[in-house]
Short mmCIF file of C-alpha atoms and ligand atoms in Angstrom, two decimals:
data_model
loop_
_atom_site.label_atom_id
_atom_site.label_comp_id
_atom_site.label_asym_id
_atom_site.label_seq_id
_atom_site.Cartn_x
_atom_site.Cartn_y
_atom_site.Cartn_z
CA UNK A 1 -12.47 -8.90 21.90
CA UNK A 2 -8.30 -8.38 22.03
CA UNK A 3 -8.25 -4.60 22.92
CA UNK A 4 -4.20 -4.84 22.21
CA UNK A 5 -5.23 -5.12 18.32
CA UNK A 6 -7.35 -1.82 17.00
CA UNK A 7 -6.77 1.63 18.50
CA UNK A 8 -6.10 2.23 21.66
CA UNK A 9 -3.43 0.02 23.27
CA UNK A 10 -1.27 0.33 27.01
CA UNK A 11 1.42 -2.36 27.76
CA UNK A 12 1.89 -4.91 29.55
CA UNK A 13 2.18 -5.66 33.55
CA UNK A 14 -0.10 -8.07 35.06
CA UNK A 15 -2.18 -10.41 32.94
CA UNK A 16 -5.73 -10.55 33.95
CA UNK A 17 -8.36 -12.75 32.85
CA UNK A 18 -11.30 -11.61 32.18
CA UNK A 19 -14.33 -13.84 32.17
CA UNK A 20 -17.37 -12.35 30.53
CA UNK A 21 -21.17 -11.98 32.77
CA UNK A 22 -24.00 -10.89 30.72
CA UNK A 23 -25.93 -9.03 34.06
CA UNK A 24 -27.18 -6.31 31.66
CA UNK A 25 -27.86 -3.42 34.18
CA UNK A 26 -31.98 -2.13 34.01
CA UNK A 27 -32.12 0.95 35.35
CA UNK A 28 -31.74 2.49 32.06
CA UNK A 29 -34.45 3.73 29.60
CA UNK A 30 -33.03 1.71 26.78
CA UNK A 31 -32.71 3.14 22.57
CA UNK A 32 -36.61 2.93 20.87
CA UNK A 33 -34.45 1.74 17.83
CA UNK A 34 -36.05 2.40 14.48
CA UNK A 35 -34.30 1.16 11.05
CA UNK A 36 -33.69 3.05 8.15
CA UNK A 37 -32.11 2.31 4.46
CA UNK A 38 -28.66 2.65 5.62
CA UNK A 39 -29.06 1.56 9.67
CA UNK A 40 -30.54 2.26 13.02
CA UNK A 41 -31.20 5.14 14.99
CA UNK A 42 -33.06 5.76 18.70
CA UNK A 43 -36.23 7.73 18.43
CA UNK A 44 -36.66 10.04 21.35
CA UNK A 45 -40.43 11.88 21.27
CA UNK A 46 -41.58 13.75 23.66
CA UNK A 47 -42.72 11.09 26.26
CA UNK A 48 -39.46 8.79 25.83
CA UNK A 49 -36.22 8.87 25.17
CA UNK A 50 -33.32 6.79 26.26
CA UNK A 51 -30.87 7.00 28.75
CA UNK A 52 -27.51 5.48 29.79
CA UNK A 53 -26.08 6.34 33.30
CA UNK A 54 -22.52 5.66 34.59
CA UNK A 55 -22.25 2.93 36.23
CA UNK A 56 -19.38 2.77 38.97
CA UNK A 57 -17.80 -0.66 38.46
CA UNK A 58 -17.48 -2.05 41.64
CA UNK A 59 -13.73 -3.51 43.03
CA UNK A 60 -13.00 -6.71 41.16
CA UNK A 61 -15.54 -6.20 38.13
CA UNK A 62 -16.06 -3.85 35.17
CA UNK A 63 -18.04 -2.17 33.20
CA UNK A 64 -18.85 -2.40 29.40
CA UNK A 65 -20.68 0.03 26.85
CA UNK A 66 -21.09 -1.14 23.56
CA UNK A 67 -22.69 0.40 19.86
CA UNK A 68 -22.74 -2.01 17.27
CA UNK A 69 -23.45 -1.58 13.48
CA UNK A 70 -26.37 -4.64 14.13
CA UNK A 71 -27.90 -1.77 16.86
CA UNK A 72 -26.57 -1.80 20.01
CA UNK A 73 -26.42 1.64 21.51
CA UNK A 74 -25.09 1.83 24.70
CA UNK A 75 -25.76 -1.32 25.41
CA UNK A 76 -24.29 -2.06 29.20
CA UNK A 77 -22.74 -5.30 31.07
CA UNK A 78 -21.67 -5.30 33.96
CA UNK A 79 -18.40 -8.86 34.60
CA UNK A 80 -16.50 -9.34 36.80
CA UNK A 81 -12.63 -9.82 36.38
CA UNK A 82 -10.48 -12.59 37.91
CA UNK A 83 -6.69 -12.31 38.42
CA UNK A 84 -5.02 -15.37 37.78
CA UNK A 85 -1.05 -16.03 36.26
CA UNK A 86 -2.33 -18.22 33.74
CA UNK A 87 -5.49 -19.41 32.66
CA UNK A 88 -5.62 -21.44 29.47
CA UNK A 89 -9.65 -21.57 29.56
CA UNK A 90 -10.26 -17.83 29.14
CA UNK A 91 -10.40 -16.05 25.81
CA UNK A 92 -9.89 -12.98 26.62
CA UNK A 93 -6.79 -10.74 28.01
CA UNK A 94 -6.40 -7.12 28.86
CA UNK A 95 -3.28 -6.35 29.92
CA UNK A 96 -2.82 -2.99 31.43
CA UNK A 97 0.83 -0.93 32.32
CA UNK A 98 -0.36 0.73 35.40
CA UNK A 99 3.08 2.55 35.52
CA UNK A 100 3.06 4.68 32.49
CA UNK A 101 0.74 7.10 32.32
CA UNK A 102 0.02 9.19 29.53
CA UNK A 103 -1.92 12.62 28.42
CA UNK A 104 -4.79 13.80 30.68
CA UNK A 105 -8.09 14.71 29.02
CA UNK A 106 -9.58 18.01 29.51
CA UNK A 107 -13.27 16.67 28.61
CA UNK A 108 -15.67 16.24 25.57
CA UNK A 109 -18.26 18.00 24.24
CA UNK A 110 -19.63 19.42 20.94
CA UNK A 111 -20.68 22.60 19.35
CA UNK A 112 -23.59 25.17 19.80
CA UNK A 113 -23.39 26.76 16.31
CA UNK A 114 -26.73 29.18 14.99
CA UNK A 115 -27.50 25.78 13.19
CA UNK A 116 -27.60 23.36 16.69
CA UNK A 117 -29.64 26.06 18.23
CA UNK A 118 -32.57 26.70 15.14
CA UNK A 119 -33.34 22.84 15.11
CA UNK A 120 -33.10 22.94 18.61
CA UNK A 121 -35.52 26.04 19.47
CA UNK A 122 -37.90 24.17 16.61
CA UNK A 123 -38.81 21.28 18.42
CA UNK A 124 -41.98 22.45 19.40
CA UNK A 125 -42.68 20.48 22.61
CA UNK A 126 -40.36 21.47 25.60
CA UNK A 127 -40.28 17.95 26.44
CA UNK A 128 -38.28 17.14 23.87
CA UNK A 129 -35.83 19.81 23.97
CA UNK A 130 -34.92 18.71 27.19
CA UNK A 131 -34.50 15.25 26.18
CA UNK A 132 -31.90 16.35 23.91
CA UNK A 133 -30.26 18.64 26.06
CA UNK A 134 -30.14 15.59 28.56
CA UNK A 135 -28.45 13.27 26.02
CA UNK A 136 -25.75 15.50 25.33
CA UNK A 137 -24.78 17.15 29.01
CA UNK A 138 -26.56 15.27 31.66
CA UNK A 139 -25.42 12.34 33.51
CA UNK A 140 -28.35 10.24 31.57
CA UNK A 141 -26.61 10.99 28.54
CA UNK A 142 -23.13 11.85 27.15
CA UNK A 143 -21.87 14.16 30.03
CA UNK A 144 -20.32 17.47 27.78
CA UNK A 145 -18.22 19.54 29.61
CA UNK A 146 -17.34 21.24 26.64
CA UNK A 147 -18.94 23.53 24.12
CA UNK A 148 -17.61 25.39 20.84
CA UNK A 149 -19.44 28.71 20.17
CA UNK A 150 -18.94 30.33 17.11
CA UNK A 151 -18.19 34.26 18.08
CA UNK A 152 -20.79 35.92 15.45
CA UNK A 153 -21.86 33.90 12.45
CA UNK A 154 -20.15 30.65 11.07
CA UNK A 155 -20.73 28.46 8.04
CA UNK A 156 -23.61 27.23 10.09
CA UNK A 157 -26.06 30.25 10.05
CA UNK A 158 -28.30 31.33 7.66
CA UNK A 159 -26.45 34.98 7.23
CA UNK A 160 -22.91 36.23 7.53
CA UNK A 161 -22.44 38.76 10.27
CA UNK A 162 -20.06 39.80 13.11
CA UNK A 163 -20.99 42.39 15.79
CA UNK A 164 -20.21 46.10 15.41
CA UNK A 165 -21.02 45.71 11.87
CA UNK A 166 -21.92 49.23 12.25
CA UNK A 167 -20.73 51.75 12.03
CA UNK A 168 -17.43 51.31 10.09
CA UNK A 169 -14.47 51.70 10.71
CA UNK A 170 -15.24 52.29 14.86
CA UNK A 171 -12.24 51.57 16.56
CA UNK A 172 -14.24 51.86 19.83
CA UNK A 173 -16.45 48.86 19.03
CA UNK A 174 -19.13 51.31 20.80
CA UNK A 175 -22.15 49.62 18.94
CA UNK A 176 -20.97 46.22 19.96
CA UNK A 177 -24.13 44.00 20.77
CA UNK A 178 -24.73 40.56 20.87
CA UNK A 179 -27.01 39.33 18.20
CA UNK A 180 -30.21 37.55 18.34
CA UNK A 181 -28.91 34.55 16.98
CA UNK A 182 -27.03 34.64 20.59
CA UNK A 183 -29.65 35.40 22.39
CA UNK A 184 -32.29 32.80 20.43
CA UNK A 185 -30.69 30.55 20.01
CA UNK A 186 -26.61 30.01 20.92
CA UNK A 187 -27.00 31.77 24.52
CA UNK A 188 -30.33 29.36 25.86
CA UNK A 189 -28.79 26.19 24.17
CA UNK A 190 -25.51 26.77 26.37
CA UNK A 191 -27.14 27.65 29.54
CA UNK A 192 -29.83 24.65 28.86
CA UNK A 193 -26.70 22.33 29.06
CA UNK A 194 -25.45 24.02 32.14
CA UNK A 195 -28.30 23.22 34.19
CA UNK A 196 -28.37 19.98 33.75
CA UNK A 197 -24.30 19.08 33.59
CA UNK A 198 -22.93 17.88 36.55
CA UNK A 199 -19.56 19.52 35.88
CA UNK A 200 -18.78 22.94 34.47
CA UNK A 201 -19.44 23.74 31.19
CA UNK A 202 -15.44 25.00 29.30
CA UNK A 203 -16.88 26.93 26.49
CA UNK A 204 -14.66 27.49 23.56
CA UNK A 205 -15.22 30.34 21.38
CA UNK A 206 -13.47 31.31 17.52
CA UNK A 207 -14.38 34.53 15.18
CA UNK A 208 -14.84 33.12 11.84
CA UNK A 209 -15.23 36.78 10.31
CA UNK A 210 -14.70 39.89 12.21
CA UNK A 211 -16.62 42.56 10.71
CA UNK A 212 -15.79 43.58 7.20
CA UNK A 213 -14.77 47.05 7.61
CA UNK A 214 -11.40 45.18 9.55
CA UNK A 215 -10.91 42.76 6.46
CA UNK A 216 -8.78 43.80 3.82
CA UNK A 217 -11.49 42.38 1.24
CA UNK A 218 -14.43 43.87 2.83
CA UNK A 219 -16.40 40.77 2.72
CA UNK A 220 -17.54 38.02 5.09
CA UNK A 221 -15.83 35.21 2.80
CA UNK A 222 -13.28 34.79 0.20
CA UNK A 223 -9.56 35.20 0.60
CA UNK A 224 -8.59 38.35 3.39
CA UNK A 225 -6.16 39.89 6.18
CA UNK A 226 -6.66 41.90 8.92
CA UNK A 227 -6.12 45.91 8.47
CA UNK A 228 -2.92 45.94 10.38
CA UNK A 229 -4.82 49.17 11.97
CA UNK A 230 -7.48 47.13 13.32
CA UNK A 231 -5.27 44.43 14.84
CA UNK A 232 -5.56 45.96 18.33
CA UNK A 233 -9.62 46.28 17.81
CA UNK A 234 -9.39 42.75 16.90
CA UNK A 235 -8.38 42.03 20.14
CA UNK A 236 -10.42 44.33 21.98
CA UNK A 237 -13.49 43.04 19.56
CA UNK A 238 -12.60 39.49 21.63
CA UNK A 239 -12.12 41.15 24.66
CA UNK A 240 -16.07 42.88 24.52
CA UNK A 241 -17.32 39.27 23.60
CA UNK A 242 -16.06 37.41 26.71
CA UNK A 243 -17.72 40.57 28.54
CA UNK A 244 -20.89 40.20 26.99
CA UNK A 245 -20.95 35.94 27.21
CA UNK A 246 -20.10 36.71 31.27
CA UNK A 247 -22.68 39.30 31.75
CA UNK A 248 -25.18 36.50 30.10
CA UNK A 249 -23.68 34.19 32.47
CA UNK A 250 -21.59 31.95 30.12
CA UNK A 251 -17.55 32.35 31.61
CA UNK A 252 -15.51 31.36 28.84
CA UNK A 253 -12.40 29.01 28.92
CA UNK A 254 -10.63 29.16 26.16
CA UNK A 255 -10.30 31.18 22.53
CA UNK A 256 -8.64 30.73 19.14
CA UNK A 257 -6.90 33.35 17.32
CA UNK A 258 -9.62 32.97 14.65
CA UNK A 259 -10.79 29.44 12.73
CA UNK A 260 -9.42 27.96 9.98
CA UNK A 261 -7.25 30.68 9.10
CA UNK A 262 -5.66 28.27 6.33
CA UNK A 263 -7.73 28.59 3.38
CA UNK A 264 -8.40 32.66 3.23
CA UNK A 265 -4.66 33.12 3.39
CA UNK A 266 -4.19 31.17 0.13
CA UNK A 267 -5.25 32.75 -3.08
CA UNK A 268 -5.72 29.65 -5.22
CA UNK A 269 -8.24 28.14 -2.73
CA UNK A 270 -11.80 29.25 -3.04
CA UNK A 271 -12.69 30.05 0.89
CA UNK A 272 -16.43 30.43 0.37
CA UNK A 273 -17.22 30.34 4.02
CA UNK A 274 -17.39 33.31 7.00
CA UNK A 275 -12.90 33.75 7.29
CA UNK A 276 -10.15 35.75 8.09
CA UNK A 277 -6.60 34.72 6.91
CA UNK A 278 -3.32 35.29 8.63
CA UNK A 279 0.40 34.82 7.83
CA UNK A 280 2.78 34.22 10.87
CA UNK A 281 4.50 37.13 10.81
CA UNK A 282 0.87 39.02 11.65
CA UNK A 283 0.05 35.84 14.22
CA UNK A 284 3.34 36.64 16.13
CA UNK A 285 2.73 40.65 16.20
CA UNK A 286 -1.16 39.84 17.22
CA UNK A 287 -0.49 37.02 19.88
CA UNK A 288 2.53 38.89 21.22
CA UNK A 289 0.89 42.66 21.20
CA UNK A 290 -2.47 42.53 21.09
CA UNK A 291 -4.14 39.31 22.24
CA UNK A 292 -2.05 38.58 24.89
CA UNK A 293 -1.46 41.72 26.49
CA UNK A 294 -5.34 42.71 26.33
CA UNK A 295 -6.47 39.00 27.72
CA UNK A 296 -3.62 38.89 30.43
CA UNK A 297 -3.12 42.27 31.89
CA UNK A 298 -3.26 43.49 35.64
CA UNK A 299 -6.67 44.93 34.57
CA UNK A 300 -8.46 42.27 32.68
CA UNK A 301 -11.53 40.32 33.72
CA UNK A 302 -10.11 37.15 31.87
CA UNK A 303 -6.57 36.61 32.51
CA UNK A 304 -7.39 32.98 32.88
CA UNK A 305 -8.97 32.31 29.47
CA UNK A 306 -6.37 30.13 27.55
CA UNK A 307 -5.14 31.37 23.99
CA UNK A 308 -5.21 29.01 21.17
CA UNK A 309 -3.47 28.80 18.10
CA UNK A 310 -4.76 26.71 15.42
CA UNK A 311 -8.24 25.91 14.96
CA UNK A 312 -7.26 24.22 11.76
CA UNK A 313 -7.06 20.72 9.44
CA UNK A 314 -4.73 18.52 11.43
CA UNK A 315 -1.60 18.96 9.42
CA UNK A 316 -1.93 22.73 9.87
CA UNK A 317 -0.11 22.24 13.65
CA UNK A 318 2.96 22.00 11.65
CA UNK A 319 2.16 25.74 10.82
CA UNK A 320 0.04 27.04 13.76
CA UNK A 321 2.24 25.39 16.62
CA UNK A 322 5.17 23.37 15.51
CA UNK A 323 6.69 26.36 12.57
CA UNK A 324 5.27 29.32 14.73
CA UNK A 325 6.70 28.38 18.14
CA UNK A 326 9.84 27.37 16.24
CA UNK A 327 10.61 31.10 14.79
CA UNK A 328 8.88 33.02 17.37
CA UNK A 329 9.33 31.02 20.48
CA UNK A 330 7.90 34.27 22.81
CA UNK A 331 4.33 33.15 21.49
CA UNK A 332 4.91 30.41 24.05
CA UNK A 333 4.29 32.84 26.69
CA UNK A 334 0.92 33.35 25.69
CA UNK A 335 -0.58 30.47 23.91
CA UNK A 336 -1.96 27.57 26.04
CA UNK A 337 -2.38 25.09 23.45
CA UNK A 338 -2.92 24.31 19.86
CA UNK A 339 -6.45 23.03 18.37
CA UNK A 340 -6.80 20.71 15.27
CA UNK A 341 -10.17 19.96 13.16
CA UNK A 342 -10.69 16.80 11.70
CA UNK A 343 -10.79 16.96 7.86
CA UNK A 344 -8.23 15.46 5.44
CA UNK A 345 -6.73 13.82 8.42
CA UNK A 346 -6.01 11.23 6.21
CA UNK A 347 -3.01 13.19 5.00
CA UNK A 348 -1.20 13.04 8.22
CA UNK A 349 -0.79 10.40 11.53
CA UNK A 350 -2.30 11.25 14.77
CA UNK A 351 1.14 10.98 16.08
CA UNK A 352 2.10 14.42 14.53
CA UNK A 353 0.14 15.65 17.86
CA UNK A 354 1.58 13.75 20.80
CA UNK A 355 4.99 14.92 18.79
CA UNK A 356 3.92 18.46 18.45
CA UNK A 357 3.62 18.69 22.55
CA UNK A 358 6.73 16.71 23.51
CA UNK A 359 8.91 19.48 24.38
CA UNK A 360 6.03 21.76 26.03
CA UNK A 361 4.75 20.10 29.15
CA UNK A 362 1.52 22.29 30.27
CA UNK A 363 0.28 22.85 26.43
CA UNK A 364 -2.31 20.96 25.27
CA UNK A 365 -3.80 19.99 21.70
CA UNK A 366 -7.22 19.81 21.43
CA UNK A 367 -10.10 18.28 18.83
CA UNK A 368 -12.45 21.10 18.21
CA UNK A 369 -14.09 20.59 15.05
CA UNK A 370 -15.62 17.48 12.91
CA UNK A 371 -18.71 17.67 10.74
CA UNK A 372 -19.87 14.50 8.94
CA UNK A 373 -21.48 15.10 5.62
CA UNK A 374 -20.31 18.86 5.45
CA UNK A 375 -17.67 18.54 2.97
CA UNK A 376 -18.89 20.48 -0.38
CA UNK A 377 -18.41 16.59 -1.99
CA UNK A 378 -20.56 14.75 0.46
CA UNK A 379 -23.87 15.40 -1.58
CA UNK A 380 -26.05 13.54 1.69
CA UNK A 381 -26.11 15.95 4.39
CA UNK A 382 -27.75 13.95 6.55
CA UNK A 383 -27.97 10.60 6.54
CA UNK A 384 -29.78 8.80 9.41
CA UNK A 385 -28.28 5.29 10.57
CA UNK A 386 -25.64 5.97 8.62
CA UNK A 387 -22.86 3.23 10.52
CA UNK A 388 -20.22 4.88 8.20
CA UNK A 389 -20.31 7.98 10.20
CA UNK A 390 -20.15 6.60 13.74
CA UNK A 391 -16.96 5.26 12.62
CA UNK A 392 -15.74 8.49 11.12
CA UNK A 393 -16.49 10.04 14.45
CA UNK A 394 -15.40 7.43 17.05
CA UNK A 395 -12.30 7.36 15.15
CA UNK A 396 -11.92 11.13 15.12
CA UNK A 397 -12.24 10.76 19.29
CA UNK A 398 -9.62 7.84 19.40
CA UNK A 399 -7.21 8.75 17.06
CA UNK A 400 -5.58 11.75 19.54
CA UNK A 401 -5.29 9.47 22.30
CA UNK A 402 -2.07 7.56 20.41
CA UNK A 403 1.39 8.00 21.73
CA UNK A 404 4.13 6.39 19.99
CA UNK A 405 6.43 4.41 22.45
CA UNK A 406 9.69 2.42 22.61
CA UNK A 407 9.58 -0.71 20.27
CA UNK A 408 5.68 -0.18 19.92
CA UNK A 409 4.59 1.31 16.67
CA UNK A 410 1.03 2.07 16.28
CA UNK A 411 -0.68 2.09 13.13
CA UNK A 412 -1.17 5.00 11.33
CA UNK A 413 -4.60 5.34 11.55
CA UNK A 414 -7.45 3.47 13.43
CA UNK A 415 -8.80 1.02 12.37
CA UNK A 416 -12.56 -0.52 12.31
CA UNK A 417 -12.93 -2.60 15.84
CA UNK A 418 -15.20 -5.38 15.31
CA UNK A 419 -17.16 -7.06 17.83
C1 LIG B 1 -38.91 23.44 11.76
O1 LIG B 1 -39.68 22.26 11.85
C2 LIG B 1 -40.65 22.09 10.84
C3 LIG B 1 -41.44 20.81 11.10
O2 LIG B 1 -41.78 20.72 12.42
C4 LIG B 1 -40.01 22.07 9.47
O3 LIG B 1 -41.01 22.01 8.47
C5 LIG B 1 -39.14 23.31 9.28
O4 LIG B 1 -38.43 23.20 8.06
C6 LIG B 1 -38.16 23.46 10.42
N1 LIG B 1 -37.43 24.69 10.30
C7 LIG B 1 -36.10 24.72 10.32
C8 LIG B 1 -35.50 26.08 10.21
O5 LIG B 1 -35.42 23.73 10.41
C1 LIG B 2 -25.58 49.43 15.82
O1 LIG B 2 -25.78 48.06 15.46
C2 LIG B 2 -27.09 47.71 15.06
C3 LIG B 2 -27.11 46.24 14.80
O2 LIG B 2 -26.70 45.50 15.89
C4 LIG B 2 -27.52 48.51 13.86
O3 LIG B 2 -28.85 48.21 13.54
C5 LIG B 2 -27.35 49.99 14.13
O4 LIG B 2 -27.60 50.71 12.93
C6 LIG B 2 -25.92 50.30 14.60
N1 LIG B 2 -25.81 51.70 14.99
C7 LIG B 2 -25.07 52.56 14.28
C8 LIG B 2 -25.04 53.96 14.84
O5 LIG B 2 -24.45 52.28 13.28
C1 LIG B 3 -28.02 5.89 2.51
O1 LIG B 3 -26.62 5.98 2.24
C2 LIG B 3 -26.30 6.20 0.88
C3 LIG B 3 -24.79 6.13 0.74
O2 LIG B 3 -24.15 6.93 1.66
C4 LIG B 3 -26.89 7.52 0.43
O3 LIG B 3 -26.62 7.74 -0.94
C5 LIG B 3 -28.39 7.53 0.66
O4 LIG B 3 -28.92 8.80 0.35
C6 LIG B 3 -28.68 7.20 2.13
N1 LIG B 3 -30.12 7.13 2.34
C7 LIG B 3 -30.77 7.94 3.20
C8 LIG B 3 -32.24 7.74 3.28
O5 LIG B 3 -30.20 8.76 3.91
#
């Protein structure tokens, strides 16, 4: 394995050889693998599922976690690594530039749409709703510290609807209640994870449709605006959320201006799912007096929740962060960071985000959306084994972690590792 060829590549200091020792480590439960038409998947019931723990490698020796098209999952060794100038008989090289260091990484996690939470609550043995709570956010599992939670309905519930639908056109938002969609399902699915995480839980939230009565096309979907009279309510509609998620004992970290705002702001584009669309000059006047002054002033409860622009396809930070911050440079003052979603990346490098934050030390970009299969073209929804999608996903996680750098180009997008 030459980890300077794929993805994910540092330079160059010492070399270090690095000779391979299959000790496969026991303690964990390992993947009850079952094989389908199109690959293999670990079958948890109630009784069993597997688990993979971090293991701390120990001064002198690392360790390895490998999937594998042929079936690994997780599948842990545990070598040890010898330092030596030269050494013709080894293989293998990882050489590591201890002296640069690049982005930090706020954490990783996934999202608790309606969706997540109906097949959740419908595994009927409580046994195995914790085993899949545990593989996500324990420290048997994948470890989230980071959860996306739609902010009324998405294009993952089974209705479209907002909070202080009714009554109309009340400014007040005094009928604003949480739904039970948030209280079924969304609410117990985040506070499941909680328990068992070992760090805190940084819950995103996004409004994919505010209620109609503030759209300028008085529906849930299709192409829209905000009333320019209910900008302010907008804000105080986001405002009432955080209260309510706090009083339910989820704090909230951080909040986009409103997802994928791309599509419903373009007439040709059919935007059949849950939307609002903005144009910049309306993003300027709602980040600059609205938003921020509701979220950061001497009275508010969450003057620490970060604002995010974005929430969009990948080459959308050239509108949402780069073009915005260009013409209206006081947004900078509010927004905290800029998030991307993962389809059609193929029409832009991952570099356009490393370049996007090279002039604004403290703002971050982050990953907060990728659905395999959900594309209107993909006519499989699900498709169990599925190698394909792995890839699609692992290379969605990589891909962001690319800096260009002095007389090293990387590739413009990742390719397959092999093993
Ligand atoms: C719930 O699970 C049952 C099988 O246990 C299935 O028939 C049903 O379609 C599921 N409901 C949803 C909403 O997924
Ligand atoms: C308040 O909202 C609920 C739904 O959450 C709705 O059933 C009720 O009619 C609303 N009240 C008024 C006065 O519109
Ligand atoms: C296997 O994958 C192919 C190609 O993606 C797909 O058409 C087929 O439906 C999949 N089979 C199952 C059982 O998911």
């Amino acid at each position: 394995m030459d980890l300077r060829a794929p993805c994910c590549t540092v330079i160059i200091i010492a070399i270090i050889a690095v000779i391979w020792i299959t000790a496969a480590e026991n303690a964990d439960r390992p993947c009850m693998a079952r094989s389908t038409v199109n690959g293999s998947v670990c079958v948890c019931t109630a009784a069993y599922c597997d688990t993979i723990t971090r293991t701390v490698p120990l001064s002198g020796s690392y360790v390895s976690y490998i999937s594998s098209e042929a079936g690994l999952r997780f599948h842990k060794t545990i070598g040890k690594l010898y330092r030596h100038e030269k050494d013709e008989t080894s293989e293998t090289t990882i050489e590591v530039d201890v002296t640069t260091k690049y982005q930090s990484i706020e954490g990783f996690g996934g999202a608790v749409t309606d969706a997540a939470g109906i097949n959740w609550q419908n595994l009927t043995d409580p046994r195995l709703k914790r085993h899949l709570i545990q593989s996500y956010c324990s420290d048997q599992g994948l470890q989230y510290n980071m959860l996306r939670v739609p902010i009324g309905g998405s294009d993952f519930s089974t209705r479209g609807y907002a909070y202080n639908d009714l009554p109309e056109h009340d400014v007040k938002l005094a009928n604003f209640t949480l739904e039970h969609e948030d209280y079924e399902y969304k609410i117990p699915m985040i506070e499941a994870c909680m328990e068992v995480a070992t760090a805190p839980i940084e819950i995103i939230a996004a409004t994919w449709s505010p209620p109609i009565w503030m759209k300028t096309n008085d529906e849930f979907s299709g192409n829209s605006r905000l009333h320019k009279k209910y900008m302010q309510t907008y804000a105080d509609y986001h405002y009432k959320f955080l209260e309510k998620y706090a009083e339910a004992g989820i704090p909230v970290w951080g909040l986009s201006i409103t997802n994928e705002p791309l599509h419903s702001s373009i007439n040709y584009i059919p935007a059949n799912i849950n939307s609002l669309g903005w144009n910049m000059d309306d993003m300027r006047d709602y980040i600059m007096e609205n938003l921020g002054p509701t979220l950061r002033n001497n009275n508010s409860m969450f003057k620490d929740v970060k604002i995010i622009t974005g929430d969009d396809l990948r080459f959308t930070i050239i509108l949402y962060w780069n073009m915005l911050i260009l013409v209206y440079p006081e947004t900078l003052q509010y927004l905290d960071g800029v998030a991307v979603h993962y389809y059609m990346n193929a029409y832009t490098p991952p570099t356009i985000l490393s370049q996007a934050m090279e002039n604004y030390p403290g703002k971050f970009v982050i990953s907060t959306e990728i659905s395999a299969g959900a594309m209107p073209t993909d006519t499989v929804k699900v498709n169990l084994g599925a190698w394909d999608r792995a890839e699609l996903y692992a290379g969605d996680i990589i891909e962001p972690f690319y800096r260009p750098t002095a007389g090293h180009r990387p590739p413009l997008t990742c390719r397959r590792i092999e093993h």
